mmCIF file of C-alpha atoms in Angstrom:
data_model
loop_
_atom_site.group_PDB
_atom_site.id
_atom_site.type_symbol
_atom_site.label_atom_id
_atom_site.label_comp_id
_atom_site.label_asym_id
_atom_site.label_seq_id
_atom_site.Cartn_x
_atom_site.Cartn_y
_atom_site.Cartn_z
ATOM 1 C CA MET A 6 -36.924 10.370 47.200
ATOM 2 C CA SER A 7 -33.780 8.370 46.430
ATOM 3 C CA GLU A 8 -31.049 9.622 44.076
ATOM 4 C CA VAL A 9 -32.070 6.987 41.537
ATOM 5 C CA SER A 10 -35.686 8.186 41.660
ATOM 6 C CA GLU A 11 -34.602 11.819 41.196
ATOM 7 C CA GLN A 12 -32.631 10.852 38.081
ATOM 8 C CA LEU A 13 -35.627 8.947 36.710
ATOM 9 C CA PHE A 14 -37.958 11.941 37.138
ATOM 10 C CA ARG A 15 -35.476 14.668 36.113
ATOM 11 C CA PRO A 16 -36.920 16.632 33.163
ATOM 12 C CA GLN A 17 -35.418 15.863 29.783
ATOM 13 C CA LEU A 18 -35.120 18.005 26.651
ATOM 14 C CA SER A 19 -37.967 16.034 25.111
ATOM 15 C CA ASP A 20 -40.167 17.017 28.076
ATOM 16 C CA LEU A 21 -39.224 20.658 27.544
ATOM 17 C CA ALA A 22 -40.060 20.447 23.830
ATOM 18 C CA ALA A 23 -43.472 18.939 24.582
ATOM 19 C CA ARG A 24 -44.360 21.482 27.288
ATOM 20 C CA ALA A 25 -43.128 24.451 25.223
ATOM 21 C CA GLY A 26 -44.865 23.252 22.069
ATOM 22 C CA VAL A 27 -41.720 23.410 19.932
ATOM 23 C CA SER A 28 -39.530 20.891 18.198
ATOM 24 C CA LEU A 29 -36.651 19.109 19.896
ATOM 25 C CA ALA A 30 -34.308 20.789 17.401
ATOM 26 C CA THR A 31 -35.505 24.220 18.575
ATOM 27 C CA VAL A 32 -34.958 23.224 22.212
ATOM 28 C CA ASP A 33 -31.457 22.017 21.333
ATOM 29 C CA ARG A 34 -30.637 25.339 19.656
ATOM 30 C CA VAL A 35 -31.917 27.332 22.650
ATOM 31 C CA ILE A 36 -30.180 25.249 25.328
ATOM 32 C CA ASN A 37 -26.909 25.205 23.389
ATOM 33 C CA ARG A 38 -27.203 28.916 22.520
ATOM 34 C CA ARG A 39 -27.143 28.386 18.771
ATOM 35 C CA LYS A 40 -28.507 30.631 16.066
ATOM 36 C CA GLY A 41 -31.814 30.261 14.264
ATOM 37 C CA VAL A 42 -34.385 30.878 17.021
ATOM 38 C CA LYS A 43 -36.541 33.984 17.312
ATOM 39 C CA GLU A 44 -36.014 35.929 20.535
ATOM 40 C CA ARG A 45 -39.643 35.473 21.627
ATOM 41 C CA THR A 46 -39.390 31.700 21.137
ATOM 42 C CA ARG A 47 -36.071 31.561 22.954
ATOM 43 C CA ARG A 48 -37.462 33.333 26.018
ATOM 44 C CA HIS A 49 -40.570 31.133 26.013
ATOM 45 C CA VAL A 50 -38.482 27.945 25.959
ATOM 46 C CA LEU A 51 -36.255 29.214 28.774
ATOM 47 C CA SER A 52 -39.281 30.180 30.856
ATOM 48 C CA VAL A 53 -40.768 26.695 30.483
ATOM 49 C CA ALA A 54 -37.364 25.164 31.297
ATOM 50 C CA ARG A 55 -37.429 27.072 34.575
ATOM 51 C CA ASP A 56 -41.012 26.053 35.322
ATOM 52 C CA ILE A 57 -40.334 22.333 34.908
ATOM 53 C CA GLY A 58 -37.087 22.497 36.865
ATOM 54 C CA LEU A 59 -34.704 21.865 33.995
ATOM 55 C CA LEU A 60 -32.912 25.185 34.579
ATOM 56 C CA SER A 61 -32.270 27.092 37.788
ATOM 57 C CA ALA A 62 -32.435 30.872 38.256
ATOM 58 C CA GLU A 63 -28.646 30.973 38.034
ATOM 59 C CA ASP A 64 -28.756 29.038 34.750
ATOM 60 C CA LEU A 65 -31.243 31.520 33.316
ATOM 61 C CA ALA A 66 -29.025 34.440 34.290
ATOM 62 C CA ALA A 67 -26.171 32.833 32.371
ATOM 63 C CA PHE A 68 -28.405 32.539 29.291
ATOM 64 C CA ASP A 69 -29.130 36.261 29.418
ATOM 65 C CA ALA A 70 -25.416 37.079 29.500
ATOM 66 C CA THR A 71 -23.890 38.131 26.198
ATOM 67 C CA ARG A 72 -22.571 35.122 24.298
ATOM 68 C CA PRO A 73 -19.275 35.496 22.446
ATOM 69 C CA PRO A 74 -20.070 35.465 18.729
ATOM 70 C CA ASN A 75 -19.480 32.564 16.370
ATOM 71 C CA ILE A 76 -17.152 33.824 13.630
ATOM 72 C CA VAL A 77 -16.104 32.171 10.386
ATOM 73 C CA PHE A 78 -13.179 33.201 8.194
ATOM 74 C CA LEU A 79 -13.538 32.230 4.521
ATOM 75 C CA LEU A 80 -10.160 32.414 2.766
ATOM 76 C CA PRO A 81 -9.251 31.646 -0.853
ATOM 77 C CA SER A 82 -7.442 28.364 -1.376
ATOM 78 C CA GLY A 83 -4.393 28.039 -3.596
ATOM 79 C CA SER A 84 -0.661 28.567 -3.431
ATOM 80 C CA ASN A 85 -0.656 32.192 -2.220
ATOM 81 C CA PRO A 86 1.835 32.128 0.703
ATOM 82 C CA TYR A 87 0.325 35.179 2.410
ATOM 83 C CA LEU A 88 -3.143 33.623 2.486
ATOM 84 C CA ARG A 89 -1.712 30.380 3.851
ATOM 85 C CA LEU A 90 -0.005 32.387 6.592
ATOM 86 C CA LEU A 91 -3.258 34.198 7.346
ATOM 87 C CA GLY A 92 -5.104 30.885 7.542
ATOM 88 C CA GLU A 93 -2.491 29.388 9.869
ATOM 89 C CA MET A 94 -2.892 32.349 12.217
ATOM 90 C CA VAL A 95 -6.689 32.052 12.250
ATOM 91 C CA ARG A 96 -6.461 28.337 12.964
ATOM 92 C CA ALA A 97 -3.993 29.013 15.764
ATOM 93 C CA ARG A 98 -6.649 31.281 17.295
ATOM 94 C CA VAL A 99 -9.184 28.461 16.880
ATOM 95 C CA ALA A 100 -6.924 26.121 18.844
ATOM 96 C CA GLN A 101 -6.477 28.642 21.689
ATOM 97 C CA ASN A 102 -10.223 28.778 22.437
ATOM 98 C CA SER A 103 -9.738 31.112 25.420
ATOM 99 C CA GLU A 104 -12.693 31.875 27.716
ATOM 100 C CA GLY A 105 -14.809 34.810 26.576
ATOM 101 C CA ALA A 106 -13.218 34.865 23.107
ATOM 102 C CA PRO A 107 -15.327 34.324 19.974
ATOM 103 C CA GLU A 108 -15.635 30.784 18.715
ATOM 104 C CA LEU A 109 -13.727 30.768 15.443
ATOM 105 C CA ARG A 110 -13.761 28.542 12.399
ATOM 106 C CA CYS A 111 -11.661 28.883 9.242
ATOM 107 C CA PHE A 112 -12.301 27.367 5.820
ATOM 108 C CA PHE A 113 -10.409 27.591 2.534
ATOM 109 C CA ILE A 114 -12.546 27.697 -0.590
ATOM 110 C CA GLU A 115 -11.759 27.977 -4.289
ATOM 111 C CA GLY A 116 -10.478 31.528 -4.584
ATOM 112 C CA PHE A 117 -11.783 32.407 -8.034
ATOM 113 C CA ASP A 118 -15.065 30.475 -7.996
ATOM 114 C CA PRO A 119 -17.986 32.808 -7.163
ATOM 115 C CA THR A 120 -20.415 29.887 -6.842
ATOM 116 C CA ALA A 121 -18.208 28.251 -4.219
ATOM 117 C CA LEU A 122 -17.983 31.502 -2.260
ATOM 118 C CA ALA A 123 -21.732 32.134 -2.460
ATOM 119 C CA ASP A 124 -22.460 28.582 -1.260
ATOM 120 C CA ALA A 125 -19.942 28.921 1.579
ATOM 121 C CA LEU A 126 -21.502 32.194 2.744
ATOM 122 C CA ARG A 127 -24.986 30.685 2.895
ATOM 123 C CA ARG A 128 -23.825 27.431 4.482
ATOM 124 C CA ASN A 129 -21.750 29.018 7.229
ATOM 125 C CA ALA A 130 -24.362 31.667 8.024
ATOM 126 C CA ARG A 131 -26.450 28.917 9.642
ATOM 127 C CA TRP A 132 -23.884 28.765 12.470
ATOM 128 C CA ALA A 133 -22.005 32.041 12.331
ATOM 129 C CA ASP A 134 -22.976 35.361 13.853
ATOM 130 C CA GLY A 135 -20.327 36.966 11.648
ATOM 131 C CA ILE A 136 -18.325 36.004 8.559
ATOM 132 C CA ALA A 137 -15.055 37.582 7.407
ATOM 133 C CA PHE A 138 -14.334 36.881 3.745
ATOM 134 C CA PHE A 139 -12.478 38.053 0.636
ATOM 135 C CA GLY A 140 -14.911 40.048 -1.488
ATOM 136 C CA LEU A 141 -15.070 38.378 -4.896
ATOM 137 C CA ASP A 142 -17.032 40.871 -7.006
ATOM 138 C CA HIS A 143 -19.630 38.756 -8.830
ATOM 139 C CA PRO A 144 -23.465 38.732 -9.068
ATOM 140 C CA ASP A 145 -23.715 35.307 -7.369
ATOM 141 C CA VAL A 146 -21.669 36.555 -4.428
ATOM 142 C CA ARG A 147 -23.665 39.771 -4.174
ATOM 143 C CA GLU A 148 -26.934 37.822 -4.103
ATOM 144 C CA ALA A 149 -25.610 35.552 -1.353
ATOM 145 C CA VAL A 150 -24.430 38.579 0.628
ATOM 146 C CA SER A 151 -27.912 40.105 0.394
ATOM 147 C CA ASP A 152 -29.547 36.886 1.616
ATOM 148 C CA VAL A 153 -27.115 36.315 4.479
ATOM 149 C CA ALA A 154 -27.148 39.918 5.687
ATOM 150 C CA ARG A 155 -30.955 40.018 5.558
ATOM 151 C CA ALA A 156 -31.031 36.949 7.837
ATOM 152 C CA GLY A 157 -28.942 38.795 10.441
ATOM 153 C CA THR A 158 -25.366 37.567 9.988
ATOM 154 C CA GLN A 159 -22.698 40.278 10.142
ATOM 155 C CA LEU A 160 -20.478 40.303 7.045
ATOM 156 C CA VAL A 161 -17.011 41.841 6.950
ATOM 157 C CA SER A 162 -14.881 41.876 3.820
ATOM 158 C CA ILE A 163 -11.130 41.599 4.337
ATOM 159 C CA VAL A 164 -8.225 42.595 2.036
ATOM 160 C CA SER A 165 -10.597 43.098 -0.909
ATOM 161 C CA ASP A 166 -13.826 45.057 -0.460
ATOM 162 C CA LEU A 167 -17.133 44.286 -2.159
ATOM 163 C CA GLY A 168 -18.833 47.687 -2.031
ATOM 164 C CA HIS A 169 -22.160 46.105 -1.090
ATOM 165 C CA PRO A 170 -24.598 47.474 1.520
ATOM 166 C CA GLY A 171 -24.920 44.008 3.066
ATOM 167 C CA VAL A 172 -21.257 44.161 4.118
ATOM 168 C CA SER A 173 -21.077 46.049 7.403
ATOM 169 C CA ALA A 174 -17.334 46.800 7.282
ATOM 170 C CA TYR A 175 -14.189 46.479 5.189
ATOM 171 C CA VAL A 176 -10.886 45.602 6.840
ATOM 172 C CA GLY A 177 -7.862 46.225 4.670
ATOM 173 C CA MET A 178 -5.779 48.826 2.906
ATOM 174 C CA GLU A 179 -7.040 51.719 0.796
ATOM 175 C CA ASN A 180 -6.111 49.913 -2.382
ATOM 176 C CA ARG A 181 -6.228 52.737 -4.915
ATOM 177 C CA GLY A 182 -3.716 54.630 -2.765
ATOM 178 C CA VAL A 183 -1.606 51.474 -2.530
ATOM 179 C CA GLY A 184 -1.538 51.220 -6.314
ATOM 180 C CA ARG A 185 -0.514 54.860 -6.641
ATOM 181 C CA SER A 186 2.260 54.286 -4.102
ATOM 182 C CA ALA A 187 3.511 51.317 -6.103
ATOM 183 C CA GLY A 188 3.458 53.332 -9.318
ATOM 184 C CA TYR A 189 5.282 56.206 -7.674
ATOM 185 C CA LEU A 190 8.038 54.021 -6.236
ATOM 186 C CA LEU A 191 8.476 52.074 -9.455
ATOM 187 C CA GLY A 192 8.665 55.272 -11.507
ATOM 188 C CA ARG A 193 11.243 56.773 -9.139
ATOM 189 C CA PHE A 194 13.337 53.584 -8.977
ATOM 190 C CA VAL A 195 13.510 53.101 -12.763
ATOM 191 C CA THR A 196 16.640 54.781 -14.097
ATOM 192 C CA HIS A 197 15.744 54.446 -17.795
ATOM 193 C CA LYS A 198 14.190 57.351 -19.649
ATOM 194 C CA THR A 199 11.907 54.989 -21.560
ATOM 195 C CA GLY A 200 10.788 51.406 -21.271
ATOM 196 C CA ALA A 201 7.886 49.055 -20.600
ATOM 197 C CA VAL A 202 6.269 48.307 -17.251
ATOM 198 C CA ALA A 203 3.890 45.411 -16.612
ATOM 199 C CA LEU A 204 1.267 44.453 -14.050
ATOM 200 C CA VAL A 205 0.392 40.963 -12.819
ATOM 201 C CA ALA A 206 -2.759 40.302 -10.777
ATOM 202 C CA GLY A 207 -4.710 37.464 -9.261
ATOM 203 C CA SER A 208 -8.008 38.495 -10.847
ATOM 204 C CA ARG A 209 -9.906 41.678 -11.586
ATOM 205 C CA HIS A 210 -12.854 40.034 -9.822
ATOM 206 C CA TYR A 211 -11.042 41.057 -6.658
ATOM 207 C CA ARG A 212 -11.793 44.732 -6.286
ATOM 208 C CA ALA A 213 -8.511 45.165 -4.413
ATOM 209 C CA HIS A 214 -6.604 44.136 -7.525
ATOM 210 C CA SER A 215 -8.586 46.324 -9.931
ATOM 211 C CA GLU A 216 -8.302 49.296 -7.555
ATOM 212 C CA ARG A 217 -4.537 48.849 -7.254
ATOM 213 C CA GLU A 218 -4.318 48.652 -11.031
ATOM 214 C CA ALA A 219 -6.331 51.872 -11.394
ATOM 215 C CA GLY A 220 -4.150 53.688 -8.866
ATOM 216 C CA PHE A 221 -0.964 52.501 -10.546
ATOM 217 C CA LEU A 222 -2.139 53.573 -14.007
ATOM 218 C CA SER A 223 -3.246 57.001 -12.777
ATOM 219 C CA ILE A 224 0.142 57.884 -11.257
ATOM 220 C CA GLN A 225 1.989 56.525 -14.275
ATOM 221 C CA GLU A 226 0.003 58.789 -16.584
ATOM 222 C CA GLU A 227 0.470 61.799 -14.315
ATOM 223 C CA LEU A 228 4.166 61.554 -13.445
ATOM 224 C CA PHE A 229 5.826 58.930 -15.645
ATOM 225 C CA PRO A 230 4.325 59.159 -19.149
ATOM 226 C CA HIS A 231 7.677 58.099 -20.622
ATOM 227 C CA LEU A 232 7.095 54.575 -19.261
ATOM 228 C CA ARG A 233 4.875 52.367 -21.419
ATOM 229 C CA VAL A 234 2.382 50.170 -19.558
ATOM 230 C CA VAL A 235 1.924 46.895 -21.439
ATOM 231 C CA GLY A 236 -1.269 45.758 -19.686
ATOM 232 C CA MET A 237 -2.166 43.459 -16.827
ATOM 233 C CA ARG A 238 -2.015 39.678 -16.826
ATOM 234 C CA GLU A 239 -4.014 37.515 -14.434
ATOM 235 C CA GLY A 240 -1.993 34.803 -12.713
ATOM 236 C CA HIS A 241 -4.653 33.800 -10.146
ATOM 237 C CA ASP A 242 -2.122 34.208 -7.333
ATOM 238 C CA ASP A 243 -0.410 31.043 -8.528
ATOM 239 C CA SER A 244 3.387 30.925 -8.506
ATOM 240 C CA GLY A 245 3.584 28.768 -11.637
ATOM 241 C CA GLN A 246 1.269 30.983 -13.669
ATOM 242 C CA ASN A 247 3.102 34.105 -12.515
ATOM 243 C CA TYR A 248 6.397 32.522 -13.568
ATOM 244 C CA ARG A 249 5.089 31.771 -17.073
ATOM 245 C CA HIS A 250 3.610 35.251 -17.458
ATOM 246 C CA THR A 251 6.945 36.806 -16.517
ATOM 247 C CA VAL A 252 8.900 34.657 -18.972
ATOM 248 C CA GLU A 253 6.505 35.719 -21.753
ATOM 249 C CA LEU A 254 6.837 39.385 -20.757
ATOM 250 C CA LEU A 255 10.625 39.149 -20.899
ATOM 251 C CA GLU A 256 10.473 37.555 -24.340
ATOM 252 C CA GLN A 257 7.868 39.921 -25.787
ATOM 253 C CA HIS A 258 9.210 43.165 -24.279
ATOM 254 C CA PRO A 259 13.015 43.352 -24.289
ATOM 255 C CA ASP A 260 12.765 46.910 -22.929
ATOM 256 C CA LEU A 261 10.879 45.784 -19.797
ATOM 257 C CA VAL A 262 12.046 47.907 -16.850
ATOM 258 C CA GLY A 263 9.430 47.272 -14.134
ATOM 259 C CA ILE A 264 6.826 44.812 -12.828
ATOM 260 C CA TYR A 265 4.143 45.392 -10.202
ATOM 261 C CA ASN A 266 2.412 42.276 -8.875
ATOM 262 C CA VAL A 267 -0.846 43.601 -7.445
ATOM 263 C CA GLY A 268 -1.719 40.165 -6.040
ATOM 264 C CA GLY A 269 0.196 37.359 -4.347
ATOM 265 C CA SER A 270 2.679 34.560 -5.093
ATOM 266 C CA SER A 271 5.475 36.891 -6.144
ATOM 267 C CA GLY A 272 7.947 34.031 -5.816
ATOM 268 C CA GLY A 273 7.173 32.842 -9.351
ATOM 269 C CA ILE A 274 7.990 36.260 -10.815
ATOM 270 C CA ALA A 275 11.197 36.480 -8.802
ATOM 271 C CA ARG A 276 12.255 33.037 -10.037
ATOM 272 C CA ALA A 277 11.772 34.043 -13.669
ATOM 273 C CA LEU A 278 13.731 37.290 -13.207
ATOM 274 C CA SER A 279 16.538 35.445 -11.428
ATOM 275 C CA GLU A 280 16.787 32.699 -14.053
ATOM 276 C CA HIS A 281 16.984 35.320 -16.807
ATOM 277 C CA GLN A 282 19.445 37.404 -14.773
ATOM 278 C CA ARG A 283 17.222 40.463 -15.011
ATOM 279 C CA HIS A 284 18.084 42.053 -11.674
ATOM 280 C CA ASP A 285 17.878 45.427 -13.428
ATOM 281 C CA ILE A 286 14.064 45.220 -13.532
ATOM 282 C CA VAL A 287 12.303 47.059 -10.688
ATOM 283 C CA PHE A 288 9.919 44.615 -9.048
ATOM 284 C CA ILE A 289 7.247 45.502 -6.459
ATOM 285 C CA GLY A 290 4.983 42.925 -4.802
ATOM 286 C CA HIS A 291 2.651 42.218 -1.896
ATOM 287 C CA GLY A 292 2.848 40.098 1.260
ATOM 288 C CA LEU A 293 5.920 39.488 3.427
ATOM 289 C CA THR A 294 6.323 35.709 3.329
ATOM 290 C CA PRO A 295 9.318 33.340 3.039
ATOM 291 C CA ASP A 296 9.391 33.611 -0.774
ATOM 292 C CA THR A 297 9.276 37.417 -0.884
ATOM 293 C CA ARG A 298 11.755 37.656 2.002
ATOM 294 C CA ARG A 299 14.181 35.486 0.030
ATOM 295 C CA ALA A 300 13.664 37.582 -3.124
ATOM 296 C CA LEU A 301 14.313 40.806 -1.197
ATOM 297 C CA LEU A 302 17.576 39.421 0.167
ATOM 298 C CA GLN A 303 18.632 38.253 -3.284
ATOM 299 C CA GLY A 304 17.904 41.675 -4.767
ATOM 300 C CA THR A 305 15.326 40.358 -7.241
ATOM 301 C CA LEU A 306 12.425 42.026 -5.436
ATOM 302 C CA ASP A 307 12.761 45.704 -4.524
ATOM 303 C CA VAL A 308 9.669 46.531 -2.452
ATOM 304 C CA VAL A 309 7.026 44.524 -0.576
ATOM 305 C CA PHE A 310 3.742 46.073 0.545
ATOM 306 C CA ASN A 311 2.619 44.175 3.626
ATOM 307 C CA THR A 312 -0.349 44.055 5.984
ATOM 308 C CA ASP A 313 0.281 42.433 9.354
ATOM 309 C CA PRO A 314 -1.964 39.319 9.252
ATOM 310 C CA ALA A 315 -2.427 39.326 13.040
ATOM 311 C CA ALA A 316 -3.675 42.921 12.906
ATOM 312 C CA LEU A 317 -5.997 42.007 10.038
ATOM 313 C CA ILE A 318 -7.537 39.168 12.065
ATOM 314 C CA ASP A 319 -7.908 41.338 15.178
ATOM 315 C CA ARG A 320 -9.555 44.154 13.212
ATOM 316 C CA ALA A 321 -11.969 41.763 11.459
ATOM 317 C CA ILE A 322 -13.067 40.177 14.742
ATOM 318 C CA ALA A 323 -13.507 43.613 16.325
ATOM 319 C CA ALA A 324 -15.600 44.776 13.353
ATOM 320 C CA ILE A 325 -17.942 41.804 13.770
ATOM 321 C CA ARG A 326 -18.227 42.251 17.539
ATOM 322 C CA SER A 327 -18.849 46.010 17.247
ATOM 323 C CA PRO A 328 -20.542 46.602 13.876
ATOM 324 C CA GLU A 329 -21.436 50.165 14.807
ATOM 325 C CA ALA A 330 -17.779 51.202 15.237
ATOM 326 C CA ALA A 331 -15.891 52.913 12.396
ATOM 327 C CA VAL A 332 -13.158 50.840 10.745
ATOM 328 C CA PRO A 333 -10.260 52.942 9.391
ATOM 329 C CA PRO A 334 -7.956 51.586 6.645
ATOM 330 C CA ILE A 335 -5.391 49.176 8.011
ATOM 331 C CA LYS A 336 -1.743 50.210 8.182
ATOM 332 C CA LEU A 337 0.429 49.631 5.132
ATOM 333 C CA ASP A 338 4.007 48.500 5.790
ATOM 334 C CA ILE A 339 6.538 49.178 3.026
ATOM 335 C CA VAL A 340 9.376 46.681 3.336
ATOM 336 C CA LEU A 341 12.747 46.993 1.609
ATOM 337 C CA ARG A 342 15.801 44.790 1.953
ATOM 338 C CA GLU A 343 17.372 47.350 4.299
ATOM 339 C CA ASN A 344 14.441 47.437 6.768
ATOM 340 C CA LEU A 345 13.521 43.743 6.554
ATOM 341 C CA PRO A 346 12.189 42.695 9.986
ATOM 342 C CA PRO A 347 13.649 39.583 11.658
ATOM 343 C CA SER A 348 12.153 36.276 10.583
ATOM 344 C CA GLU A 349 9.770 34.739 13.139
ATOM 345 C CA GLY A 350 10.382 31.153 12.228
#
């Protein structure tokens, strides 16, 4: 038989679908090793593909080999510099696409919109074997987590936990302990016998932020009752909102001696303190980024709690690939002006 004749009679995917008694879409998912096909159906389609000569024995062996998982990172959008840095690192991993590594995708979604997060979880679960996401604590998100986990997609919460049985692992700091550490350092750094201290957060819908708040308040009550906590304001991790909140705090509380930003975008707070020449206020924030590095060097920001974003990504991928393995809390780095690591770019 000539080469042209062989090409004419070579089995096609449509032939495989007809012989196997399944749709062409199912055949496409099996041949391209995509999700959404029952194991019994997958093996049946592969067996028929061998019988009609579409796949060789070597091809079938490759199909039985473990496929690297498809993993999606869902990150909150906005002006938070740390989250932008985290997203840039994930997308750099996407571009590398090294052999044997998971296939990664990264999407930014509205950070404080539970409907957007719930929709993104369901939509990406059609492709992903595992999803790493910020746990926004809301009924819509919890319902989506239940649906996605029930369908077999591994879910890992990062930075902020959800406390839901559908989430197989949490990758991040032990946030109540982080809040207590912040309260302890602020109380020790403040030289005044009395005064007001304030908290700024992204949103209490992030369990990480509410847990840090709870830890901070507990240590203040235990060890520093002479300091008056004036409540927590939500700035949605936006530099402009954090700036305005700080200006209002300075105007309303002349005896303000400390601020703890439990969320991100500390640059707005630092700008307000600098403009009002309030370098006497003890300021503690999160995330080592260009804006917090600059504030540390200027002396406006005293302490930064940081989690290495590369380590966070590695730990999240490992948790999805090995869901049975224990995931300990990620390391907390406490950065001061005097131990500021060299800038990487």
